[in-house]
Amino acid sequence: MREHLQTMSQSIQFLQPRAAVLSARDRIVSDLADLLPPDCLVHEPRELMPFETDAFVSYRRMPLAVALPKTTAQVAAVLKYCHRYGVPVVPRGAGTSLSGGAIPQEDAVVIGLSKMSSILELDFFNRTATAQAGVTNLSTQQVLKASSTRLIRVRSLPAPLVAISA
């Protein structure tokens, strides 16, 4: 099994991290800390480990930092900052993807959407829901079951932990 994983990890070519971004890590983390509440920024190596991959665990890269915004305005501020300073961004929903789409680079900031987990509106008549990007299927099912009436049949959605945004 280990040999198989080693062969797999050699089959994907990752971009070389940008030296200028890596050398500015402390400044970048400090600037992000000015943009986000304290509980919305992860930057200590031990705390970054859960974000080095998604559910596709054959590949791992430790990100520069992880922003966990609670609002659209915070997402916009982080994206504007990263664009201005040439810092790569990796979006992340619930991290359940099996495709490797949320694997960061060492010079990237992960924007995790898990704290944006509110269901803003349920419209039973039109059979729609307006939800933030970090809402999971499981939480949607729970709200629907709690809100449903005899006229509404709620059936289970596939992959209960998958983020709606994924």
PDB file of N, CA and C in Angstrom, residues 13-69:
ATOM      1  N   GLN A  13       2.342  16.563 -10.916  1.00  0.00           N
ATOM      2  CA  GLN A  13       3.342  17.618 -10.871  1.00  0.00           C
ATOM      3  C   GLN A  13       2.714  18.873 -10.273  1.00  0.00           C
ATOM      4  N   PHE A  14       3.225  19.295  -9.131  1.00  0.00           N
ATOM      5  CA  PHE A  14       2.751  20.519  -8.508  1.00  0.00           C
ATOM      6  C   PHE A  14       3.625  21.676  -8.974  1.00  0.00           C
ATOM      7  N   LEU A  15       3.053  22.860  -8.997  1.00  0.00           N
ATOM      8  CA  LEU A  15       3.825  24.050  -9.332  1.00  0.00           C
ATOM      9  C   LEU A  15       4.856  24.316  -8.246  1.00  0.00           C
ATOM     10  N   GLN A  16       5.946  24.932  -8.633  1.00  0.00           N
ATOM     11  CA  GLN A  16       6.938  25.340  -7.645  1.00  0.00           C
ATOM     12  C   GLN A  16       6.372  26.512  -6.849  1.00  0.00           C
ATOM     13  N   PRO A  17       6.459  26.450  -5.520  1.00  0.00           N
ATOM     14  CA  PRO A  17       5.980  27.584  -4.718  1.00  0.00           C
ATOM     15  C   PRO A  17       6.764  28.847  -5.060  1.00  0.00           C
ATOM     16  N   ARG A  18       6.094  29.968  -5.010  1.00  0.00           N
ATOM     17  CA  ARG A  18       6.729  31.255  -5.302  1.00  0.00           C
ATOM     18  C   ARG A  18       7.569  31.688  -4.109  1.00  0.00           C
ATOM     19  N   ALA A  19       8.863  31.824  -4.341  1.00  0.00           N
ATOM     20  CA  ALA A  19       9.797  32.181  -3.271  1.00  0.00           C
ATOM     21  C   ALA A  19       9.438  33.525  -2.645  1.00  0.00           C
ATOM     22  N   ALA A  20       9.000  34.480  -3.453  1.00  0.00           N
ATOM     23  CA  ALA A  20       8.660  35.805  -2.923  1.00  0.00           C
ATOM     24  C   ALA A  20       7.480  35.726  -1.957  1.00  0.00           C
ATOM     25  N   VAL A  21       6.528  34.859  -2.252  1.00  0.00           N
ATOM     26  CA  VAL A  21       5.375  34.697  -1.369  1.00  0.00           C
ATOM     27  C   VAL A  21       5.807  33.988  -0.080  1.00  0.00           C
ATOM     28  N   LEU A  22       6.585  32.926  -0.219  1.00  0.00           N
ATOM     29  CA  LEU A  22       7.053  32.194   0.970  1.00  0.00           C
ATOM     30  C   LEU A  22       7.861  33.096   1.894  1.00  0.00           C
ATOM     31  N   SER A  23       8.709  33.933   1.341  1.00  0.00           N
ATOM     32  CA  SER A  23       9.545  34.798   2.175  1.00  0.00           C
ATOM     33  C   SER A  23       8.738  35.906   2.849  1.00  0.00           C
ATOM     34  N   ALA A  24       7.547  36.180   2.341  1.00  0.00           N
ATOM     35  CA  ALA A  24       6.690  37.212   2.937  1.00  0.00           C
ATOM     36  C   ALA A  24       5.628  36.618   3.854  1.00  0.00           C
ATOM     37  N   ARG A  25       5.783  35.359   4.224  1.00  0.00           N
ATOM     38  CA  ARG A  25       4.767  34.655   5.012  1.00  0.00           C
ATOM     39  C   ARG A  25       4.336  35.423   6.258  1.00  0.00           C
ATOM     40  N   ASP A  26       5.286  35.899   7.065  1.00  0.00           N
ATOM     41  CA  ASP A  26       4.933  36.583   8.308  1.00  0.00           C
ATOM     42  C   ASP A  26       4.100  37.839   8.041  1.00  0.00           C
ATOM     43  N   ARG A  27       4.472  38.595   7.011  1.00  0.00           N
ATOM     44  CA  ARG A  27       3.719  39.802   6.660  1.00  0.00           C
ATOM     45  C   ARG A  27       2.313  39.434   6.173  1.00  0.00           C
ATOM     46  N   ILE A  28       2.236  38.404   5.341  1.00  0.00           N
ATOM     47  CA  ILE A  28       0.940  37.972   4.814  1.00  0.00           C
ATOM     48  C   ILE A  28       0.019  37.542   5.954  1.00  0.00           C
ATOM     49  N   VAL A  29       0.531  36.738   6.870  1.00  0.00           N
ATOM     50  CA  VAL A  29      -0.280  36.283   8.005  1.00  0.00           C
ATOM     51  C   VAL A  29      -0.719  37.475   8.855  1.00  0.00           C
ATOM     52  N   SER A  30       0.191  38.410   9.086  1.00  0.00           N
ATOM     53  CA  SER A  30      -0.143  39.605   9.867  1.00  0.00           C
ATOM     54  C   SER A  30      -1.223  40.436   9.170  1.00  0.00           C
ATOM     55  N   ASP A  31      -1.084  40.609   7.863  1.00  0.00           N
ATOM     56  CA  ASP A  31      -2.080  41.373   7.111  1.00  0.00           C
ATOM     57  C   ASP A  31      -3.435  40.677   7.115  1.00  0.00           C
ATOM     58  N   LEU A  32      -3.441  39.356   6.952  1.00  0.00           N
ATOM     59  CA  LEU A  32      -4.706  38.608   6.997  1.00  0.00           C
ATOM     60  C   LEU A  32      -5.349  38.713   8.375  1.00  0.00           C
ATOM     61  N   ALA A  33      -4.522  38.729   9.412  1.00  0.00           N
ATOM     62  CA  ALA A  33      -5.043  38.864  10.777  1.00  0.00           C
ATOM     63  C   ALA A  33      -5.746  40.207  10.958  1.00  0.00           C
ATOM     64  N   ASP A  34      -5.322  41.227  10.204  1.00  0.00           N
ATOM     65  CA  ASP A  34      -5.992  42.529  10.255  1.00  0.00           C
ATOM     66  C   ASP A  34      -7.339  42.507   9.534  1.00  0.00           C
ATOM     67  N   LEU A  35      -7.506  41.568   8.618  1.00  0.00           N
ATOM     68  CA  LEU A  35      -8.734  41.490   7.813  1.00  0.00           C
ATOM     69  C   LEU A  35      -9.802  40.585   8.411  1.00  0.00           C
ATOM     70  N   LEU A  36      -9.391  39.690   9.308  1.00  0.00           N
ATOM     71  CA  LEU A  36     -10.296  38.650   9.808  1.00  0.00           C
ATOM     72  C   LEU A  36     -10.346  38.638  11.336  1.00  0.00           C
ATOM     73  N   PRO A  37     -11.464  38.188  11.909  1.00  0.00           N
ATOM     74  CA  PRO A  37     -11.500  37.971  13.361  1.00  0.00           C
ATOM     75  C   PRO A  37     -10.481  36.888  13.746  1.00  0.00           C
ATOM     76  N   PRO A  38     -10.003  36.900  14.986  1.00  0.00           N
ATOM     77  CA  PRO A  38      -8.968  35.930  15.409  1.00  0.00           C
ATOM     78  C   PRO A  38      -9.334  34.467  15.176  1.00  0.00           C
ATOM     79  N   ASP A  39     -10.612  34.117  15.320  1.00  0.00           N
ATOM     80  CA  ASP A  39     -11.017  32.721  15.139  1.00  0.00           C
ATOM     81  C   ASP A  39     -11.203  32.339  13.671  1.00  0.00           C
ATOM     82  N   CYS A  40     -10.859  33.250  12.769  1.00  0.00           N
ATOM     83  CA  CYS A  40     -11.059  33.004  11.334  1.00  0.00           C
ATOM     84  C   CYS A  40      -9.748  32.895  10.562  1.00  0.00           C
ATOM     85  N   LEU A  41      -8.623  32.786  11.265  1.00  0.00           N
ATOM     86  CA  LEU A  41      -7.338  32.643  10.598  1.00  0.00           C
ATOM     87  C   LEU A  41      -6.547  31.522  11.253  1.00  0.00           C
ATOM     88  N   VAL A  42      -6.088  30.586  10.437  1.00  0.00           N
ATOM     89  CA  VAL A  42      -5.272  29.468  10.900  1.00  0.00           C
ATOM     90  C   VAL A  42      -3.898  29.636  10.253  1.00  0.00           C
ATOM     91  N   HIS A  43      -2.845  29.634  11.085  1.00  0.00           N
ATOM     92  CA  HIS A  43      -1.512  29.813  10.508  1.00  0.00           C
ATOM     93  C   HIS A  43      -0.412  29.036  11.222  1.00  0.00           C
ATOM     94  N   GLU A  44      -0.704  28.449  12.360  1.00  0.00           N
ATOM     95  CA  GLU A  44       0.290  27.641  13.059  1.00  0.00           C
ATOM     96  C   GLU A  44       0.402  26.281  12.372  1.00  0.00           C
ATOM     97  N   PRO A  45       1.629  25.789  12.160  1.00  0.00           N
ATOM     98  CA  PRO A  45       1.801  24.524  11.418  1.00  0.00           C
ATOM     99  C   PRO A  45       0.932  23.373  11.913  1.00  0.00           C
ATOM    100  N   ARG A  46       0.820  23.209  13.212  1.00  0.00           N
ATOM    101  CA  ARG A  46       0.025  22.100  13.745  1.00  0.00           C
ATOM    102  C   ARG A  46      -1.460  22.254  13.405  1.00  0.00           C
ATOM    103  N   GLU A  47      -1.936  23.497  13.419  1.00  0.00           N
ATOM    104  CA  GLU A  47      -3.336  23.767  13.107  1.00  0.00           C
ATOM    105  C   GLU A  47      -3.625  23.685  11.605  1.00  0.00           C
ATOM    106  N   LEU A  48      -2.585  23.796  10.780  1.00  0.00           N
ATOM    107  CA  LEU A  48      -2.755  23.754   9.328  1.00  0.00           C
ATOM    108  C   LEU A  48      -2.899  22.329   8.787  1.00  0.00           C
ATOM    109  N   MET A  49      -2.491  21.343   9.577  1.00  0.00           N
ATOM    110  CA  MET A  49      -2.471  19.960   9.086  1.00  0.00           C
ATOM    111  C   MET A  49      -3.801  19.476   8.500  1.00  0.00           C
ATOM    112  N   PRO A  50      -4.947  19.773   9.094  1.00  0.00           N
ATOM    113  CA  PRO A  50      -6.196  19.293   8.492  1.00  0.00           C
ATOM    114  C   PRO A  50      -6.488  19.900   7.111  1.00  0.00           C
ATOM    115  N   PHE A  51      -5.799  20.968   6.770  1.00  0.00           N
ATOM    116  CA  PHE A  51      -6.055  21.662   5.513  1.00  0.00           C
ATOM    117  C   PHE A  51      -5.039  21.326   4.424  1.00  0.00           C
ATOM    118  N   GLU A  52      -4.127  20.396   4.697  1.00  0.00           N
ATOM    119  CA  GLU A  52      -3.100  20.074   3.703  1.00  0.00           C
ATOM    120  C   GLU A  52      -3.617  19.181   2.580  1.00  0.00           C
ATOM    121  N   THR A  53      -4.841  18.717   2.698  1.00  0.00           N
ATOM    122  CA  THR A  53      -5.463  17.911   1.648  1.00  0.00           C
ATOM    123  C   THR A  53      -6.967  17.930   1.843  1.00  0.00           C
ATOM    124  N   ASP A  54      -7.694  17.370   0.894  1.00  0.00           N
ATOM    125  CA  ASP A  54      -9.123  17.142   1.095  1.00  0.00           C
ATOM    126  C   ASP A  54      -9.282  15.639   1.359  1.00  0.00           C
ATOM    127  N   ALA A  55     -10.406  15.057   1.059  1.00  0.00           N
ATOM    128  CA  ALA A  55     -10.610  13.627   1.322  1.00  0.00           C
ATOM    129  C   ALA A  55      -9.781  12.737   0.395  1.00  0.00           C
ATOM    130  N   PHE A  56      -9.151  13.320  -0.593  1.00  0.00           N
ATOM    131  CA  PHE A  56      -8.248  12.602  -1.502  1.00  0.00           C
ATOM    132  C   PHE A  56      -6.860  12.662  -0.871  1.00  0.00           C
ATOM    133  N   VAL A  57      -6.585  11.785   0.085  1.00  0.00           N
ATOM    134  CA  VAL A  57      -5.432  11.916   0.982  1.00  0.00           C
ATOM    135  C   VAL A  57      -4.099  11.444   0.402  1.00  0.00           C
ATOM    136  N   SER A  58      -4.066  11.075  -0.846  1.00  0.00           N
ATOM    137  CA  SER A  58      -2.812  10.609  -1.438  1.00  0.00           C
ATOM    138  C   SER A  58      -1.819  11.744  -1.664  1.00  0.00           C
ATOM    139  N   TYR A  59      -2.303  12.969  -1.679  1.00  0.00           N
ATOM    140  CA  TYR A  59      -1.449  14.133  -1.919  1.00  0.00           C
ATOM    141  C   TYR A  59      -1.635  15.125  -0.793  1.00  0.00           C
ATOM    142  N   ARG A  60      -0.534  15.669  -0.320  1.00  0.00           N
ATOM    143  CA  ARG A  60      -0.591  16.624   0.792  1.00  0.00           C
ATOM    144  C   ARG A  60       0.377  17.771   0.541  1.00  0.00           C
ATOM    145  N   ARG A  61      -0.083  18.967   0.797  1.00  0.00           N
ATOM    146  CA  ARG A  61       0.751  20.161   0.758  1.00  0.00           C
ATOM    147  C   ARG A  61       0.267  21.074   1.873  1.00  0.00           C
ATOM    148  N   MET A  62       1.181  21.564   2.703  1.00  0.00           N
ATOM    149  CA  MET A  62       0.838  22.451   3.807  1.00  0.00           C
ATOM    150  C   MET A  62       0.634  23.865   3.269  1.00  0.00           C
ATOM    151  N   PRO A  63      -0.545  24.452   3.467  1.00  0.00           N
ATOM    152  CA  PRO A  63      -0.775  25.807   2.961  1.00  0.00           C
ATOM    153  C   PRO A  63      -0.035  26.860   3.777  1.00  0.00           C
ATOM    154  N   LEU A  64       0.109  28.023   3.213  1.00  0.00           N
ATOM    155  CA  LEU A  64       0.714  29.160   3.899  1.00  0.00           C
ATOM    156  C   LEU A  64      -0.142  29.566   5.096  1.00  0.00           C
ATOM    157  N   ALA A  65      -1.451  29.646   4.867  1.00  0.00           N
ATOM    158  CA  ALA A  65      -2.416  30.015   5.905  1.00  0.00           C
ATOM    159  C   ALA A  65      -3.801  29.588   5.433  1.00  0.00           C
ATOM    160  N   VAL A  66      -4.746  29.610   6.363  1.00  0.00           N
ATOM    161  CA  VAL A  66      -6.136  29.289   6.038  1.00  0.00           C
ATOM    162  C   VAL A  66      -7.017  30.408   6.579  1.00  0.00           C
ATOM    163  N   ALA A  67      -7.784  31.002   5.686  1.00  0.00           N
ATOM    164  CA  ALA A  67      -8.781  31.992   6.069  1.00  0.00           C
ATOM    165  C   ALA A  67     -10.123  31.283   6.161  1.00  0.00           C
ATOM    166  N   LEU A  68     -10.840  31.518   7.245  1.00  0.00           N
ATOM    167  CA  LEU A  68     -12.163  30.914   7.453  1.00  0.00           C
ATOM    168  C   LEU A  68     -13.192  32.030   7.649  1.00  0.00           C
ATOM    169  N   PRO A  69     -13.484  32.751   6.577  1.00  0.00           N
ATOM    170  CA  PRO A  69     -14.382  33.905   6.700  1.00  0.00           C
ATOM    171  C   PRO A  69     -15.795  33.496   7.091  1.00  0.00           C
TER     172      PRO A  69
END
